[in-house]
XYZ file of C-alpha atoms in Angstrom:
653
model
C -46.125 33.871 -16.023
C -44.689 32.232 -12.923
C -45.128 34.412 -9.844
C -43.845 32.314 -6.911
C -41.430 29.368 -6.967
C -41.092 26.718 -4.275
C -37.689 25.039 -4.330
C -38.051 21.404 -3.319
C -34.519 21.261 -1.978
C -32.116 22.735 0.534
C -28.731 24.365 0.985
C -26.693 25.739 -1.869
C -29.029 24.878 -4.739
C -32.053 26.382 -2.989
C -30.109 29.640 -2.494
C -28.951 29.492 -6.112
C -32.521 29.263 -7.455
C -33.698 31.973 -5.068
C -31.028 34.304 -6.481
C -32.445 33.995 -10.004
C -36.022 34.311 -8.736
C -35.127 37.605 -7.079
C -33.547 38.831 -10.317
C -36.740 37.898 -12.186
C -39.023 39.439 -9.580
C -40.577 36.105 -8.608
C -41.471 35.187 -5.034
C -39.713 32.325 -3.241
C -40.791 29.515 -0.928
C -38.432 27.261 1.014
C -39.103 23.913 2.607
C -37.041 22.752 5.555
C -36.525 19.797 7.826
C -36.171 20.219 11.573
C -32.401 19.908 11.156
C -32.471 22.831 8.679
C -34.744 25.161 10.672
C -31.989 27.778 11.009
C -30.373 27.244 7.595
C -29.553 30.184 5.281
C -31.921 29.033 2.537
C -34.820 29.227 4.991
C -33.972 32.778 6.077
C -33.575 33.989 2.497
C -36.952 32.764 1.215
C -40.033 34.980 1.268
C -41.961 32.108 2.861
C -40.950 28.789 4.362
C -42.802 25.590 5.218
C -41.623 23.003 7.756
C -41.295 19.345 6.801
C -41.451 17.509 10.158
C -38.487 15.227 10.754
C -34.765 15.216 10.014
C -33.884 12.402 7.634
C -34.348 12.769 3.849
C -36.878 9.925 3.865
C -39.090 11.893 6.261
C -38.654 15.304 4.650
C -37.072 16.163 1.289
C -38.049 12.813 -0.228
C -41.709 13.241 0.754
C -43.250 14.516 -2.467
C -46.734 14.612 -0.941
C -45.613 16.967 1.815
C -43.774 19.215 -0.637
C -46.756 19.548 -2.989
C -48.949 20.307 0.001
C -46.437 22.944 1.127
C -46.434 24.599 -2.316
C -50.221 24.866 -2.335
C -50.358 26.132 1.254
C -47.692 28.782 0.605
C -49.354 30.029 -2.581
C -46.590 28.958 -4.947
C -47.537 28.411 -8.575
C -44.336 26.592 -9.603
C -41.909 24.029 -8.176
C -38.183 23.869 -8.960
C -36.637 20.560 -7.816
C -32.968 21.589 -7.708
C -30.772 18.483 -7.886
C -30.735 15.322 -5.829
C -33.709 14.235 -3.715
C -36.827 14.235 -5.969
C -35.340 16.123 -8.922
C -35.420 13.026 -11.172
C -38.608 11.483 -9.816
C -41.279 11.296 -12.522
C -44.053 10.572 -10.006
C -43.205 13.765 -8.131
C -43.189 15.798 -11.358
C -46.639 14.441 -12.210
C -47.931 15.181 -8.705
C -46.776 18.782 -9.067
C -48.582 19.144 -12.384
C -51.726 17.382 -11.105
C -51.875 19.934 -8.294
C -52.129 22.667 -10.929
C -48.557 23.864 -10.447
C -45.868 24.502 -13.067
C -43.047 21.975 -13.027
C -39.708 23.683 -13.702
C -38.112 20.667 -15.291
C -38.403 18.201 -18.162
C -41.610 16.296 -18.935
C -42.307 13.397 -16.546
C -42.087 11.056 -19.544
C -38.502 12.154 -20.215
C -37.588 11.704 -16.548
C -39.198 8.282 -16.594
C -37.305 7.288 -19.732
C -33.990 8.178 -18.086
C -34.939 7.331 -14.492
C -33.714 3.780 -14.902
C -30.141 3.678 -16.174
C -30.819 0.174 -17.448
C -33.763 1.254 -19.609
C -31.989 4.477 -20.604
C -29.044 2.621 -22.113
C -31.364 0.526 -24.260
C -33.170 3.648 -25.467
C -29.914 5.438 -26.299
C -28.583 2.424 -28.187
C -31.721 2.481 -30.321
C -31.103 6.205 -30.994
C -27.587 5.462 -32.261
C -25.757 6.774 -29.190
C -22.797 4.490 -28.281
C -23.260 2.675 -24.943
C -21.352 0.283 -22.688
C -22.917 -3.181 -22.288
C -25.080 -3.788 -19.227
C -24.213 -6.757 -17.018
C -26.641 -8.654 -14.806
C -25.123 -8.870 -11.273
C -26.174 -12.532 -11.107
C -24.418 -13.380 -14.367
C -21.039 -11.654 -13.902
C -18.048 -13.916 -14.592
C -14.310 -13.638 -13.984
C -13.871 -12.532 -17.600
C -16.089 -9.488 -16.999
C -13.908 -8.049 -14.218
C -13.265 -5.343 -13.201
C -16.817 -3.989 -13.127
C -18.731 -1.117 -11.611
C -21.906 -1.738 -9.613
C -24.254 1.233 -10.071
C -27.606 2.338 -8.740
C -30.200 2.444 -11.498
C -31.777 5.572 -9.995
C -30.017 8.738 -8.855
C -26.326 9.544 -8.962
C -23.777 11.618 -7.050
C -21.560 8.604 -6.368
C -24.098 6.923 -4.122
C -24.912 3.297 -4.747
C -21.652 2.666 -6.624
C -18.952 0.073 -5.950
C -15.868 -1.143 -7.852
C -15.550 -4.929 -7.969
C -12.251 -6.606 -8.906
C -12.911 -10.148 -7.659
C -16.041 -12.296 -7.710
C -15.767 -12.708 -3.938
C -16.383 -8.971 -3.522
C -19.498 -8.933 -5.690
C -22.236 -9.969 -3.198
C -21.226 -7.391 -0.571
C -20.796 -4.706 -3.249
C -24.259 -5.325 -4.675
C -25.854 -5.376 -1.212
C -24.054 -2.196 -0.089
C -24.858 -0.328 -3.291
C -28.507 -1.347 -3.010
C -28.702 -0.098 0.596
C -27.192 3.280 -0.312
C -29.465 3.592 -3.353
C -32.549 2.848 -1.263
C -31.519 5.383 1.385
C -30.632 8.150 -1.073
C -33.161 7.616 -3.884
C -35.843 5.270 -2.558
C -34.964 2.631 -5.203
C -32.557 -0.250 -4.467
C -32.191 -1.425 -8.087
C -28.546 -1.825 -9.192
C -26.794 -3.093 -12.316
C -23.229 -3.658 -13.481
C -21.142 -2.418 -16.389
C -17.503 -2.813 -17.471
C -15.083 -0.542 -15.627
C -12.847 1.495 -17.923
C -9.857 2.511 -15.822
C -6.853 3.278 -17.999
C -7.035 6.868 -19.182
C -10.851 7.134 -19.168
C -12.345 10.594 -18.739
C -15.780 11.650 -17.545
C -17.155 14.146 -20.080
C -20.640 15.641 -20.127
C -22.564 17.949 -22.441
C -24.976 20.592 -21.170
C -28.254 20.623 -23.080
C -31.098 23.128 -23.027
C -34.294 22.590 -24.998
C -37.580 24.441 -25.350
C -41.086 23.202 -26.169
C -40.790 24.376 -29.769
C -38.117 21.975 -30.977
C -34.936 23.993 -30.379
C -32.122 22.092 -28.646
C -28.973 23.869 -27.497
C -25.761 21.995 -26.728
C -23.579 24.243 -24.594
C -20.245 22.540 -25.024
C -18.692 19.969 -22.722
C -17.540 19.856 -19.132
C -14.801 17.577 -17.848
C -15.553 15.935 -14.492
C -12.855 13.263 -14.345
C -11.344 14.114 -10.942
C -13.542 12.199 -8.535
C -13.506 10.510 -5.170
C -15.839 7.633 -4.427
C -17.231 8.127 -7.952
C -18.368 11.624 -6.987
C -16.994 14.673 -8.757
C -14.889 17.170 -6.824
C -13.528 19.290 -9.708
C -15.225 20.228 -12.978
C -14.143 22.470 -15.814
C -15.225 23.785 -19.173
C -14.059 23.293 -21.803
C -12.230 19.978 -21.411
C -8.481 20.090 -22.179
C -8.906 16.702 -23.921
C -11.626 17.734 -26.373
C -10.876 19.365 -29.713
C -13.314 20.779 -32.279
C -14.026 17.484 -34.054
C -14.621 15.468 -30.886
C -16.702 18.307 -29.452
C -18.927 18.260 -32.518
C -19.445 14.492 -32.210
C -20.177 14.690 -28.483
C -22.665 17.514 -28.954
C -24.365 15.716 -31.834
C -24.790 12.589 -29.678
C -26.137 14.698 -26.800
C -28.669 16.406 -29.071
C -29.750 13.013 -30.448
C -30.250 11.786 -26.895
C -32.347 14.851 -26.014
C -34.560 14.493 -29.074
C -34.981 10.744 -28.515
C -36.799 11.397 -25.239
C -38.553 14.654 -26.151
C -36.460 16.616 -23.697
C -37.466 20.090 -22.489
C -35.469 22.272 -20.093
C -31.906 22.018 -18.790
C -30.193 18.647 -18.587
C -26.875 16.902 -19.026
C -25.788 13.964 -21.151
C -22.838 12.154 -19.579
C -20.225 10.141 -21.463
C -17.140 8.086 -20.685
C -14.318 9.083 -23.034
C -11.599 6.526 -23.737
C -7.975 7.440 -24.521
C -8.578 6.350 -28.133
C -11.237 9.051 -28.637
C -14.207 6.681 -28.471
C -16.960 7.686 -26.077
C -19.852 5.831 -24.471
C -23.162 7.040 -23.066
C -23.463 6.878 -19.283
C -26.730 8.632 -18.452
C -28.915 11.681 -18.948
C -29.280 13.777 -15.812
C -32.804 15.146 -16.217
C -32.099 18.140 -14.011
C -29.642 20.921 -13.358
C -26.145 19.690 -12.465
C -24.080 20.726 -9.467
C -21.396 21.907 -11.908
C -23.679 24.108 -14.027
C -21.833 27.344 -12.991
C -18.806 26.597 -15.195
C -21.056 26.498 -18.259
C -22.865 29.637 -17.121
C -19.571 31.506 -16.770
C -18.083 30.710 -20.163
C -21.401 31.187 -22.025
C -22.520 34.212 -19.989
C -25.994 32.814 -19.296
C -28.236 31.980 -16.337
C -29.397 28.386 -16.720
C -31.961 28.697 -13.919
C -33.490 31.723 -15.659
C -33.715 29.671 -18.859
C -35.305 26.799 -16.932
C -38.011 29.094 -15.591
C -38.601 30.855 -18.902
C -38.793 27.564 -20.816
C -41.304 26.313 -18.237
C -43.335 29.438 -19.017
C -43.295 28.501 -22.721
C -40.554 30.841 -23.977
C -38.575 30.105 -27.147
C -34.821 29.793 -27.172
C -32.851 31.714 -29.780
C -32.030 29.570 -32.825
C -28.415 29.216 -31.678
C -26.730 29.516 -28.279
C -24.201 32.252 -27.431
C -20.501 31.664 -28.065
C -18.241 30.617 -25.185
C -15.434 32.762 -23.773
C -12.496 31.788 -21.575
C -12.157 28.855 -19.213
C -13.934 28.061 -15.946
C -13.025 25.615 -13.175
C -15.227 24.632 -10.241
C -14.235 22.809 -7.069
C -16.600 21.301 -4.541
C -15.652 22.145 -0.986
C -16.680 19.241 1.244
C -16.672 18.779 5.011
C -14.542 15.651 4.884
C -11.028 14.399 5.559
C -9.294 13.096 2.396
C -6.476 11.613 4.472
C -8.959 9.485 6.454
C -10.728 7.766 3.563
C -12.862 10.860 2.908
C -14.464 10.645 6.349
C -17.230 13.281 6.578
C -17.110 15.954 9.250
C -20.044 17.460 11.108
C -20.513 20.149 13.739
C -20.339 23.934 13.995
C -18.706 25.823 11.139
C -17.300 28.689 13.179
C -15.832 30.656 10.280
C -16.515 30.527 6.557
C -14.893 33.367 4.612
C -13.628 33.375 1.004
C -11.718 36.643 0.398
C -11.803 38.095 -3.112
C -15.234 36.757 -4.063
C -16.601 38.713 -7.036
C -20.100 37.226 -7.196
C -22.354 34.814 -5.345
C -24.735 32.482 -7.191
C -24.301 34.415 -10.445
C -21.837 34.993 -13.278
C -19.308 37.761 -12.463
C -19.464 40.883 -14.618
C -16.052 39.938 -15.984
C -13.468 37.232 -15.356
C -13.407 36.529 -11.621
C -14.311 34.330 -8.655
C -17.822 33.062 -7.957
C -18.941 31.311 -4.769
C -22.167 29.315 -4.379
C -22.492 28.189 -0.773
C -25.100 26.531 1.387
C -23.469 27.565 4.661
C -22.407 30.647 6.580
C -20.181 31.322 9.568
C -21.721 29.993 12.765
C -23.942 27.427 11.048
C -24.118 23.742 11.874
C -23.392 20.947 9.418
C -25.405 17.864 10.342
C -25.135 14.191 9.483
C -28.329 13.728 7.483
C -27.313 15.361 4.192
C -24.503 15.606 1.675
C -21.381 17.227 3.247
C -20.819 19.747 0.441
C -20.327 23.214 1.921
C -19.843 25.301 -1.199
C -18.654 25.517 -4.782
C -15.854 27.877 -5.774
C -15.695 28.789 -9.457
C -12.913 30.711 -11.178
C -13.483 32.120 -14.675
C -10.462 33.427 -16.552
C -9.148 33.939 -20.111
C -7.107 30.717 -19.937
C -7.180 27.421 -18.083
C -3.966 28.078 -16.157
C -5.172 31.538 -15.134
C -8.407 30.041 -13.803
C -6.471 27.383 -11.878
C -4.178 29.980 -10.322
C -7.064 32.214 -9.242
C -8.949 29.287 -7.725
C -5.904 27.907 -5.906
C -5.271 31.331 -4.366
C -8.878 31.571 -3.195
C -8.625 28.175 -1.492
C -5.311 28.995 0.183
C -6.572 32.284 1.622
C -9.998 31.019 2.694
C -10.742 31.026 6.430
C -12.671 27.832 7.262
C -12.792 26.927 10.935
C -14.557 24.219 12.881
C -14.722 21.366 10.383
C -12.170 19.321 8.500
C -12.507 19.983 4.754
C -10.923 18.955 1.458
C -9.764 22.539 0.831
C -6.047 21.735 0.908
C -6.425 18.760 -1.437
C -8.224 20.973 -3.949
C -5.553 23.659 -3.713
C -2.819 21.085 -4.331
C -4.634 19.638 -7.353
C -4.836 23.069 -8.974
C -1.046 23.488 -8.869
C -0.074 19.880 -9.659
C 1.828 19.535 -12.989
C -0.294 16.725 -14.478
C -3.449 18.705 -13.814
C -2.009 21.897 -15.266
C -1.044 20.002 -18.426
C -4.534 18.494 -18.703
C -3.416 14.934 -17.945
C -6.452 13.954 -15.885
C -8.700 10.912 -15.876
C -10.959 9.048 -13.456
C -7.933 7.453 -11.735
C -6.167 10.791 -11.185
C -6.366 10.782 -7.366
C -5.175 7.175 -7.183
C -2.065 8.174 -9.121
C -1.431 11.170 -6.863
C -1.894 10.013 -3.252
C 0.438 12.740 -1.935
C -2.153 15.400 -2.750
C -3.881 14.664 0.556
C -0.926 16.123 2.478
C -1.638 19.437 4.248
C -0.330 22.664 2.757
C 1.554 23.567 5.941
C 4.776 21.592 6.431
C 6.244 20.643 9.813
C 8.107 23.939 10.273
C 4.988 25.916 9.335
C 2.992 24.009 11.963
C 5.608 24.798 14.648
C 5.645 28.471 13.706
C 1.841 28.554 13.728
C 1.845 26.992 17.203
C 4.177 29.745 18.415
C 1.826 32.346 16.957
C -1.106 30.644 18.701
C 0.697 30.732 22.051
C 1.564 34.421 21.655
C -2.020 35.262 20.693
C -3.309 33.333 23.695
C -0.937 35.202 25.992
C -2.051 38.511 24.464
C -5.686 37.579 25.129
C -4.834 36.792 28.745
C -3.034 40.120 29.150
C -5.945 41.991 27.610
C -8.378 40.510 30.099
C -6.283 41.203 33.210
C -7.068 44.184 35.413
C -3.501 45.134 36.412
C -0.220 45.661 34.558
C -1.833 44.631 31.291
C 0.772 46.483 29.221
C 3.645 44.303 30.429
C 4.713 41.447 28.125
C 3.330 38.042 29.050
C 5.464 36.251 31.636
C 7.644 39.307 32.229
C 10.076 39.068 35.173
C 12.662 41.482 36.593
C 15.045 38.534 36.715
C 15.067 35.883 33.956
C 13.067 32.862 35.040
C 11.370 29.838 33.475
C 9.881 30.335 29.996
C 6.152 30.462 29.331
C 4.919 27.054 28.154
C 1.973 25.965 26.080
C 1.242 22.592 24.476
C -0.819 21.815 21.391
C -1.756 18.699 19.493
C -2.343 17.959 15.845
C -3.513 14.576 14.512
C 0.147 13.754 13.868
C 2.063 15.149 16.847
C 2.274 17.085 20.091
C 3.976 20.487 19.961
C 5.449 22.125 23.061
C 5.974 25.879 22.837
C 8.384 27.574 25.250
C 9.233 31.275 25.109
C 9.921 34.363 27.184
C 10.304 38.055 26.561
C 13.593 39.759 27.423
C 14.824 43.305 27.047
C 15.901 42.249 23.558
C 12.493 40.851 22.659
C 11.154 37.338 22.088
C 13.251 34.296 22.879
C 11.462 31.142 21.699
C 12.975 27.692 22.045
C 13.491 26.102 18.624
C 13.046 29.465 16.868
C 16.346 31.292 17.441
C 15.870 33.758 14.595
C 12.161 34.562 15.066
C 11.231 38.075 16.149
C 7.785 38.999 17.473
C 6.849 42.222 15.713
C 3.364 42.415 17.187
C 0.992 40.119 19.099
C -2.718 40.661 19.664
C -5.453 38.176 20.609
C -6.449 37.610 16.976
C -3.347 38.501 14.975
C 0.374 37.908 15.363
C 3.211 39.207 13.181
C 6.464 37.277 13.246
C 9.713 38.005 11.446
C 12.080 35.244 10.391
C 15.249 35.708 8.329
C 14.185 39.279 7.618
C 10.742 38.312 6.302
C 7.615 39.396 8.146
C 4.531 37.187 8.062
C 1.088 37.687 9.510
C -0.896 34.998 11.331
C -4.586 35.204 12.202
C -5.641 33.171 15.219
C -9.186 32.057 15.998
C -10.108 30.092 19.122
C -13.206 27.891 19.416
C -13.214 25.870 22.635
C -9.953 23.947 22.810
C -9.457 24.247 19.020
C -7.124 26.935 17.703
C -7.189 27.808 14.001
C -4.139 29.607 12.609
C -4.164 30.987 9.065
C -1.157 32.326 7.148
C 0.391 32.069 3.713
C 2.182 28.950 4.982
C -1.147 27.113 4.995
C -3.999 26.654 7.464
C -3.186 24.895 10.732
C -5.652 23.545 13.284
C -4.330 22.845 16.772
C -5.895 21.519 19.942
C -4.791 23.180 23.152
C -3.647 20.486 25.587
C -4.963 21.068 29.109
C -2.479 20.932 31.957
C -4.606 18.457 33.864
C -6.750 15.724 32.311
C -9.925 14.432 33.959
C -9.327 10.671 34.478
C -12.970 9.945 33.602
C -12.371 11.356 30.116
C -9.721 8.792 29.281
C -10.631 6.096 26.744
C -9.569 2.522 27.384
C -6.753 1.208 25.160
C -8.042 -0.658 22.108
C -11.293 1.295 21.967
C -12.800 1.947 18.538
C -14.788 5.175 18.599
C -17.338 6.488 16.125
C -15.578 9.054 13.893
C -18.851 10.875 13.270
C -22.500 10.691 14.373
C -24.429 8.110 12.390
C -26.613 5.029 12.269
C -25.244 1.510 12.621
C -26.381 -0.327 9.487
C -24.419 -3.520 10.029
C -22.315 -5.238 12.721
C -19.938 -7.735 11.130
C -18.390 -9.373 14.229
C -19.473 -10.861 17.525
C -18.110 -10.261 20.991
C -15.262 -12.669 21.675
C -14.348 -13.029 17.998
C -10.736 -12.919 16.836
C -10.147 -10.236 14.196
C -7.308 -9.338 11.853
C -5.894 -5.913 11.043
C -8.149 -4.058 8.598
C -11.117 -6.407 9.098
C -14.475 -4.557 8.899
C -16.258 -4.529 12.250
C -19.081 -2.009 12.034
C -20.669 -0.111 9.133
C -22.064 3.360 9.869
C -24.312 5.417 7.627
C -23.742 9.174 7.785
C -24.245 11.955 5.259
C -25.948 9.545 2.842
C -22.889 7.275 2.551
C -21.705 4.096 4.266
C -18.456 4.154 6.290
C -16.611 1.043 7.460
C -14.962 0.928 10.876
C -12.086 -1.559 10.706
C -9.788 -3.208 13.234
C -6.543 -1.221 13.626
C -4.641 -4.341 14.714
C -5.232 -8.083 15.266
C -6.874 -9.056 18.542
C -10.020 -10.187 20.355
C -13.273 -8.202 20.472
C -13.720 -7.936 24.240
C -16.571 -5.404 24.091
C -19.234 -4.749 21.458
C -21.474 -1.830 22.385
C -23.662 -1.380 19.301
C -26.349 -3.177 17.365
C -27.929 -2.703 13.954
C -30.149 0.376 13.742
C -28.632 2.146 16.728
C -27.836 5.866 16.542
C -24.365 6.783 17.818
C -22.660 10.079 18.506
C -19.127 11.038 17.486
C -16.675 9.628 20.015
C -18.963 6.838 21.207
C -17.048 3.616 21.918
C -18.293 1.052 19.386
C -16.063 -1.837 20.384
C -12.904 -2.659 22.294
C -10.184 -4.863 20.831
C -7.600 -6.437 23.116
C -4.425 -7.168 21.217
C -3.248 -10.736 21.451
C 0.387 -9.798 22.044
C 0.482 -6.152 23.115
C 3.974 -4.726 23.216
């Protein structure tokens, strides 16, 4: 019987495993890097052990330190979560050699699937259909387009699409660098890229030590960005009973071929003609496991622990009920090439949540999060903040519930993909099940914010009124008079805000007849307080909540979330940035400088490559010109806003 579990991971998955451990009555041990010292998963554990350092290579990828931590903390079992060392056979063996229980598949099974190259050969021998493997050095024009993939790990890291032979060397080198950074193994390979109508389908498996293998239906994970899933659902709208039976049979064959034990996932690429091809076996729990848990009414982590203790599964799994959809909420900007965001998360609230880290008692909303209000999101780890899962009787009901949760969420301080996810869930092709791996490429407009131009202007007015109310509340005299009140009409009150797209000037005054706001002739101020404003327009009242954090103002309403920056009346000249300056969009490490000072560059030409949040990000020239300053070198750490280079346009207008 397992008494205390160390989770060799962080964030959301560590909290998820701790939840099940508490339900089982087992003790919990967290490990944490210096960057995670104040993280929620550390506070929630019974015991916690520091891993000195901040980067994954120094902390969560150090199996020796984690085993030592488990022994020191008195744990008798290790759960790897997902990512980091979860699919590292050497780590699994080290855990077992230390006399601890490994809550995962046998090291031999991990080893068999640890190399995607070797795994495909093994699956082909077991009769599971596979795509051909291509040697990067032997790719020809006839093979294009192809996908360069890391042999170890997953999660979209170490993957590149190649459409021309000229792109291949850089793609292979970049994929290898990401793979080394994320998984400690730079090996990559190539395979044909199926683009037209291909879907990403996976089957959840669960096996015990006594020969029973469960296949718990399929999940569809086709909607992806940068080859990383952002929306998953079960069951797939593209899979009927016959195809489901064939997929599950292939998944069970794959599990038996490697002597699998525990929870895992067999991933397939499904073509529009109904043929499917093996991609990989994830020898661990998947990020998207909650959708399977909801429709089958089970706790996969509980089963993992009980199987590790030697328990038998029932001869057959439970029957599924309803439909579940999960979205991954990331700190990133979809409109800026998925640029990750870091900093303080001032507010994180999801109204209407029915359960956290567990299946709701009935159809409802589940939230699994690694963050809380006031926490900091750093640059060293994946930018996923949380997973929101809706479980409902039908697919459309689940989509509607999830879209509503995203629209009403209060998330302040970081740019996220929340609005993109909400738009996907109401988009007609999605609702009709017409999704594939190219879905986002076909729907570029989904990156638009929920709030339109008029909603932004109205939100700015609400922000100005809330700010004025806060000023009145803090004054010592005549605080009950309206802001800017005069016996004789005078100049209006003025406030300016900026969004990434525009500057908004708000001008208003209060008269005996109420609010008079320029550009809003029909808007009535019903009530204004520092945190809430109620406005009436065309007979319809609408509430706005206003949250200030420094010069950022976050306004939430049913029109959509709006983030504004208050423009100061006077700007410090020393804070101005020289024209043509390219600044770092986020903190990171310079992994490559692709130009020299004095070089002529063209629009869109890559200049600097930064690594942040386990991914590479290219900084490109916004216009043609000459590199007059180059302030970085390979290996240098830079902060957000640091000037990387200055480009002087050849013919500035």
